[in-house]
Tab-separated table of C-alpha atoms in Angstrom:
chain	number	residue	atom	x	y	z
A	498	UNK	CA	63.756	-97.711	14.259
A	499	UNK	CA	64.641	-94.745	11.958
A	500	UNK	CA	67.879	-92.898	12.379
A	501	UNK	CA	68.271	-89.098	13.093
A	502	UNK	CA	67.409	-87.219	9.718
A	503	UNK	CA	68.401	-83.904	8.922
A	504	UNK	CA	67.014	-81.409	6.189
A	505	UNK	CA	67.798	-80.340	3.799
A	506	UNK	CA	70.990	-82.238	2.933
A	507	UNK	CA	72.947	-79.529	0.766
A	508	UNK	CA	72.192	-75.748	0.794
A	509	UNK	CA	74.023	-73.009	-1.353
A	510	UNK	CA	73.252	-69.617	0.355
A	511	UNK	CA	74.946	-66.179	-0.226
A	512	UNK	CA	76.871	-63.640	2.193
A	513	UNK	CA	74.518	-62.021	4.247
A	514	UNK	CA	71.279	-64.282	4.264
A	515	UNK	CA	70.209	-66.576	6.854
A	516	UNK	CA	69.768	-70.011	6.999
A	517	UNK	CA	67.338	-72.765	8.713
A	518	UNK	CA	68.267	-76.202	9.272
A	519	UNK	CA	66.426	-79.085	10.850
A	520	UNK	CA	67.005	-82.338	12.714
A	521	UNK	CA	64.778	-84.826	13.399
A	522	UNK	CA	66.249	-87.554	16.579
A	523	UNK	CA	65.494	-91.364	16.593
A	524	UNK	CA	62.004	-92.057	18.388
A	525	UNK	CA	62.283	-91.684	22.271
A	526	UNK	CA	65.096	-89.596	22.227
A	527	UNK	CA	65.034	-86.192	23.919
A	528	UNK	CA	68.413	-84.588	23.934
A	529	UNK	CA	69.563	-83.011	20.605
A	530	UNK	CA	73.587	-81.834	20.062
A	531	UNK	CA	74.518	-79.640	16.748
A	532	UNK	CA	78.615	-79.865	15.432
A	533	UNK	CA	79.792	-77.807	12.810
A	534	UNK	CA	82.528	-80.132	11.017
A	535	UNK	CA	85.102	-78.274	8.387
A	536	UNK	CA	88.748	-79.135	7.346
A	537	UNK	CA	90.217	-77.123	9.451
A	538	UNK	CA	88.742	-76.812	12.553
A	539	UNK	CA	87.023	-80.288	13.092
A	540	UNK	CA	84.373	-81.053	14.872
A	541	UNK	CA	83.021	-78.232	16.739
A	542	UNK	CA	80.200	-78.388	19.495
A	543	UNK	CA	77.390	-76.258	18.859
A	544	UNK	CA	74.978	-76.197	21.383
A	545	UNK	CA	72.462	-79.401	22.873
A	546	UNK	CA	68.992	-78.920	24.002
A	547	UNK	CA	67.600	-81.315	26.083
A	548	UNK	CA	63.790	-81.227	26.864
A	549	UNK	CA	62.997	-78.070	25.379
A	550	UNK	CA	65.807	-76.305	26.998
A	551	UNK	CA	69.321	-75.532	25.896
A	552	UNK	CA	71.684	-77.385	28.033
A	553	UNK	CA	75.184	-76.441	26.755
A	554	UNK	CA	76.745	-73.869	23.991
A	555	UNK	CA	79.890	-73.880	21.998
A	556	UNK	CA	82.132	-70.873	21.576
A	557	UNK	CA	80.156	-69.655	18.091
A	558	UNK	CA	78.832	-66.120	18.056
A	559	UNK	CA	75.236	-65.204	18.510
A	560	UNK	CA	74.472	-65.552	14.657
A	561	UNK	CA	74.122	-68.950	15.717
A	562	UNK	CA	70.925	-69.923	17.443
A	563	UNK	CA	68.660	-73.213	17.473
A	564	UNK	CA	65.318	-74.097	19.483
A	565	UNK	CA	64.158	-77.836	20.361
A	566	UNK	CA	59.812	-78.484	20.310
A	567	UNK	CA	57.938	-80.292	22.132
A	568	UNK	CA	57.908	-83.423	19.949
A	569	UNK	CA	61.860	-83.156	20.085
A	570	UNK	CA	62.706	-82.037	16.894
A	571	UNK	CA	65.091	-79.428	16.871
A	572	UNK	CA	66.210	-76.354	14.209
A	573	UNK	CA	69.210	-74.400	14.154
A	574	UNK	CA	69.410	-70.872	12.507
A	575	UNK	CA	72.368	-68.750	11.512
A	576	UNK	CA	72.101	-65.111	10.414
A	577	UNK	CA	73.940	-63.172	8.431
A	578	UNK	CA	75.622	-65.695	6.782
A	579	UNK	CA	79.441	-65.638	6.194
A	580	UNK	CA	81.818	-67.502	3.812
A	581	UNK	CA	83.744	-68.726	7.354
A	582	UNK	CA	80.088	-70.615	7.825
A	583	UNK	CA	80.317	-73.350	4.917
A	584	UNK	CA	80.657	-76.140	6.614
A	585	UNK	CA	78.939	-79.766	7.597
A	586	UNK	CA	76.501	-79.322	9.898
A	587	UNK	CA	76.056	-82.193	12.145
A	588	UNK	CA	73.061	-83.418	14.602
A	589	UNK	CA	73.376	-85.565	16.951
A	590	UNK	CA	70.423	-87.361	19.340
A	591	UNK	CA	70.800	-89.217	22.264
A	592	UNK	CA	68.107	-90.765	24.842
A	593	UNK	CA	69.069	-88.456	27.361
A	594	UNK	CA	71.572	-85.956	28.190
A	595	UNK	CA	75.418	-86.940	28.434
A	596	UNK	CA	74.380	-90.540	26.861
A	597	UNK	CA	76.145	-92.127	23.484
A	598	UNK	CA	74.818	-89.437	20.375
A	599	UNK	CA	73.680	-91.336	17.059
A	600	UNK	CA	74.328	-88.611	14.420
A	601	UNK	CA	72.538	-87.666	11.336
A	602	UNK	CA	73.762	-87.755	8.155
A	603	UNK	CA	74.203	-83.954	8.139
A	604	UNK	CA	73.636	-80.851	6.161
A	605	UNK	CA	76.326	-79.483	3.532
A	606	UNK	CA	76.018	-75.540	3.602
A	607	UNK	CA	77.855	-73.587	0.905
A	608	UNK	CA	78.076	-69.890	1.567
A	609	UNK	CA	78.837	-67.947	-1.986
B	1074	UNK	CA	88.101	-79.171	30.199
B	1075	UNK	CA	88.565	-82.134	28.810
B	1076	UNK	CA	90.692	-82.687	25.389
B	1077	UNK	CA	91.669	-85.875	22.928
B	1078	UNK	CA	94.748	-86.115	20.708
B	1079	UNK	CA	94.993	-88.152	17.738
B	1080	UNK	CA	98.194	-88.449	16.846
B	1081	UNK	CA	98.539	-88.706	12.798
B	1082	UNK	CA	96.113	-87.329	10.617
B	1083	UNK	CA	96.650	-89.962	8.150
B	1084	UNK	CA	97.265	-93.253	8.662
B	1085	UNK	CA	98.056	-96.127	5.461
B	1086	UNK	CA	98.048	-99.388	5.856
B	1087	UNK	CA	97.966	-102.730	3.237
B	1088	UNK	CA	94.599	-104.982	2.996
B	1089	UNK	CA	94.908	-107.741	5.704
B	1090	UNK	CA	97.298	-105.709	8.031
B	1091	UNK	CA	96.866	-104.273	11.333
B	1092	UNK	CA	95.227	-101.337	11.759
B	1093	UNK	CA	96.524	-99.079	14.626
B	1094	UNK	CA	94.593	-95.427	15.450
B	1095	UNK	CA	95.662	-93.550	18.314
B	1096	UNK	CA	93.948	-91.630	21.069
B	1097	UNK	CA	94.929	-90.124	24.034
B	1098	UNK	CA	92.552	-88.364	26.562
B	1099	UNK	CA	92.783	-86.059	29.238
B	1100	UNK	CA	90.427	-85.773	31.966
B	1101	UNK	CA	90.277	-85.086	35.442
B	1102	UNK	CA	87.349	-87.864	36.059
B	1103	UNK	CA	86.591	-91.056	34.929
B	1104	UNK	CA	85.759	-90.912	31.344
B	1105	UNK	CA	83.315	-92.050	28.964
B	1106	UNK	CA	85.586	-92.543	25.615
B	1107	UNK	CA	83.952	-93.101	22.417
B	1108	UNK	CA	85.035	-93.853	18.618
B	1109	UNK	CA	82.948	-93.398	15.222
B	1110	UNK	CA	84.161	-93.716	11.970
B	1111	UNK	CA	82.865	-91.202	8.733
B	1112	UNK	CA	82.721	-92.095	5.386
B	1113	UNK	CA	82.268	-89.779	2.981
B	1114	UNK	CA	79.809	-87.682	2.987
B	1115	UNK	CA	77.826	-88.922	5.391
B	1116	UNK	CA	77.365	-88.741	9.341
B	1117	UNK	CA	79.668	-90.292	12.118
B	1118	UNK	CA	78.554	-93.932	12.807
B	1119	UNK	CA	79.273	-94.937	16.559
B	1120	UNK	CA	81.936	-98.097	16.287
B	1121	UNK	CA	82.460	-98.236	20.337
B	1122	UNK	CA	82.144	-96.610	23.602
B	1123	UNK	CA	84.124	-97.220	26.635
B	1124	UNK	CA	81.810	-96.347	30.276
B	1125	UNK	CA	83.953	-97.952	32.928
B	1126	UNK	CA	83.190	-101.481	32.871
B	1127	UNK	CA	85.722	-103.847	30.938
B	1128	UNK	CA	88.782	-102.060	29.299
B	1129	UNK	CA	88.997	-103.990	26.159
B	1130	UNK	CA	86.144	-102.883	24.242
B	1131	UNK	CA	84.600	-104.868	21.388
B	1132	UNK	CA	82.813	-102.726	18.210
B	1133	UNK	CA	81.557	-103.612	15.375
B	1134	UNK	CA	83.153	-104.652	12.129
B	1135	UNK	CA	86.074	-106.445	13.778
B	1136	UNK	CA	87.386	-103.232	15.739
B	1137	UNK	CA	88.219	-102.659	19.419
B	1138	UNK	CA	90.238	-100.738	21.513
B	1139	UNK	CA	91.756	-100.717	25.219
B	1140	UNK	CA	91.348	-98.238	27.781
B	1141	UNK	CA	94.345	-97.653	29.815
B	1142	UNK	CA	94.285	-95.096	32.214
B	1143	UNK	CA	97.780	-94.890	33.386
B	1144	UNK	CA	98.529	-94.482	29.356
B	1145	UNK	CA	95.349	-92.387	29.172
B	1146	UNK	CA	94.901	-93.578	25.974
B	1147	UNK	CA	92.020	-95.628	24.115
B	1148	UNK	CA	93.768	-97.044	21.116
B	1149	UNK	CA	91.637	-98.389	18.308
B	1150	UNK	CA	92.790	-101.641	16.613
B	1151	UNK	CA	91.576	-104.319	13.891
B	1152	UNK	CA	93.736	-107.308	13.423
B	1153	UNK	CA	93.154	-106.996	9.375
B	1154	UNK	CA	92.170	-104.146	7.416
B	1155	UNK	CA	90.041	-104.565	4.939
B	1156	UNK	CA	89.304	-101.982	2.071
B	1157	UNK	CA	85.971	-100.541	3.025
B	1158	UNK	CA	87.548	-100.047	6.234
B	1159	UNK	CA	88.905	-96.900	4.471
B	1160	UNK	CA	87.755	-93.570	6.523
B	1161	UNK	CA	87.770	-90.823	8.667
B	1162	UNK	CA	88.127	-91.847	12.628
B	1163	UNK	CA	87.285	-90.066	15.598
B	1164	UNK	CA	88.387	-90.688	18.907
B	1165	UNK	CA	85.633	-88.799	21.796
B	1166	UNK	CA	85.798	-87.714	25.230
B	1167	UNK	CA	82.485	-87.027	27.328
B	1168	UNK	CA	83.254	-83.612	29.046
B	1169	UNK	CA	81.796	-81.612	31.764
B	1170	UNK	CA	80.790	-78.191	30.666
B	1171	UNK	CA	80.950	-75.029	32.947
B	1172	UNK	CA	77.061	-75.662	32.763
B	1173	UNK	CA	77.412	-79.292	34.913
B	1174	UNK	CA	75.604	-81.070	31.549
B	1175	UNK	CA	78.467	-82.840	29.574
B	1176	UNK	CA	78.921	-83.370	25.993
B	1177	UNK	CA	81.235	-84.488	23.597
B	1178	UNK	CA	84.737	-83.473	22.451
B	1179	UNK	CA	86.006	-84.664	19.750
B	1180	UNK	CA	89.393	-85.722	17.989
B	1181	UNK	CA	90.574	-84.016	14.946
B	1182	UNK	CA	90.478	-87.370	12.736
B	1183	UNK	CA	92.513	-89.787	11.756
B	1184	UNK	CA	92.000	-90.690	7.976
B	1185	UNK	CA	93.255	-94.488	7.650
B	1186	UNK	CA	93.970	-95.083	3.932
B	1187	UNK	CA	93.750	-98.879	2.889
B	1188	UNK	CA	96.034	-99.970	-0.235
B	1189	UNK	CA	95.662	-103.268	-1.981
């Protein structure tokens, strides 16, 4: 069975722009968690959608966003891009909510 | 809500010696404790989880770890390091949300460093 894959797997972006990533979660799985991983702050919950529907949310501010489909696939978005957001962005899928997450390989954003 | 320490950010230790990574949880209910390891540049691969059924836990590549609740801790060990056991560690901690769905919360790392 394929693992979670995430695209793209590096992005250089500049202040201000905004930013699409995308996760695809191991076949059968329906509940999809975002982390933000840097040096100093760690591993950082995003948010986790769960049939469509977001479930939980991390302390980020509203630039952050994300949406699951119907097929489970999920995409988070962040606006107006700041240096603060360069960072390893993590996905994470699990069978069903609160069960053991198998993460993706991530996506390296560089803000400029 | 629920929190993990993992005390020492780096931790070195000689091929063929024990390997030691601490973790200590806290949480008001029974928890579901978890460690992955990270090489670089890539994701966080799950070595164990721990969901309330025996308290020595067996993971792959020759690691487990011991749940102790009167310790709360969940201390990750290997008998004998080996070098590509050299990574980043993270000790979890299922946790309850305000919105009744739980998630995870993680450690800040332990990077073990593995010398010849």
């Amino acid at each position: 069975k394929a693992g979670v894959t995430q695209t793209p797997r590096y992005l250089i972006k500049t202040r201000g722009q905004q930013v699409t990533l995308s996760c695809s979660p191991i076949s059968g799985h329906r509940s999809v968690s975002w982390y933000q991983q840097t040096p100093g702050q760690g591993l950082q919950f995003l948010f986790e959608y769960f049939s469509e529907t977001q479930r939980n949310k991390g302390n980020f501010p509203g630039r952050f966003s994300g949406r699951q489909f119907s097929n489970s696939r999920s995409e988070m978005n962040v606006s107006t891009l700041e240096l603060g957001d360069s960072a390893l962005y993590l996905c994470a899928s699990s069978t069903r909510q609160a069960d053991t997450q198998y993460f993706g390989p991530g996506t390296r954003l560089t803000v400029l | 809500a629920q929190s993990v320490t993992q005390l020492g950010s780096h931790v070195s230790v000689s091929e063929g010696a024990l390997v030691l990574l601490r973790c200590n949880y806290s949480s008001s209910v029974p928890p579901y404790l978890f460690w992955y390891v990270q090489y670089p540049n890539q994701g966080l691969q799950l070595l164990l989880k721990y969901t309330s059924a025996a308290t020595l836990v067996k993971g792959i590549n020759g690691f487990e770890a011991e749940f102790k609740k009167s310790e709360t801790s969940f201390h990750l060990t290997k008998p004998s390091a080996h070098m590509s056991d050299a990574a980043e560690y993270f000790c979890a901690v299922s946790d309850i949300r305000d919105s009744g769905y739980s998630t995870l919360t993680f450690g800040k790392g332990t990077m073990l460093l593995v010398s010849p």
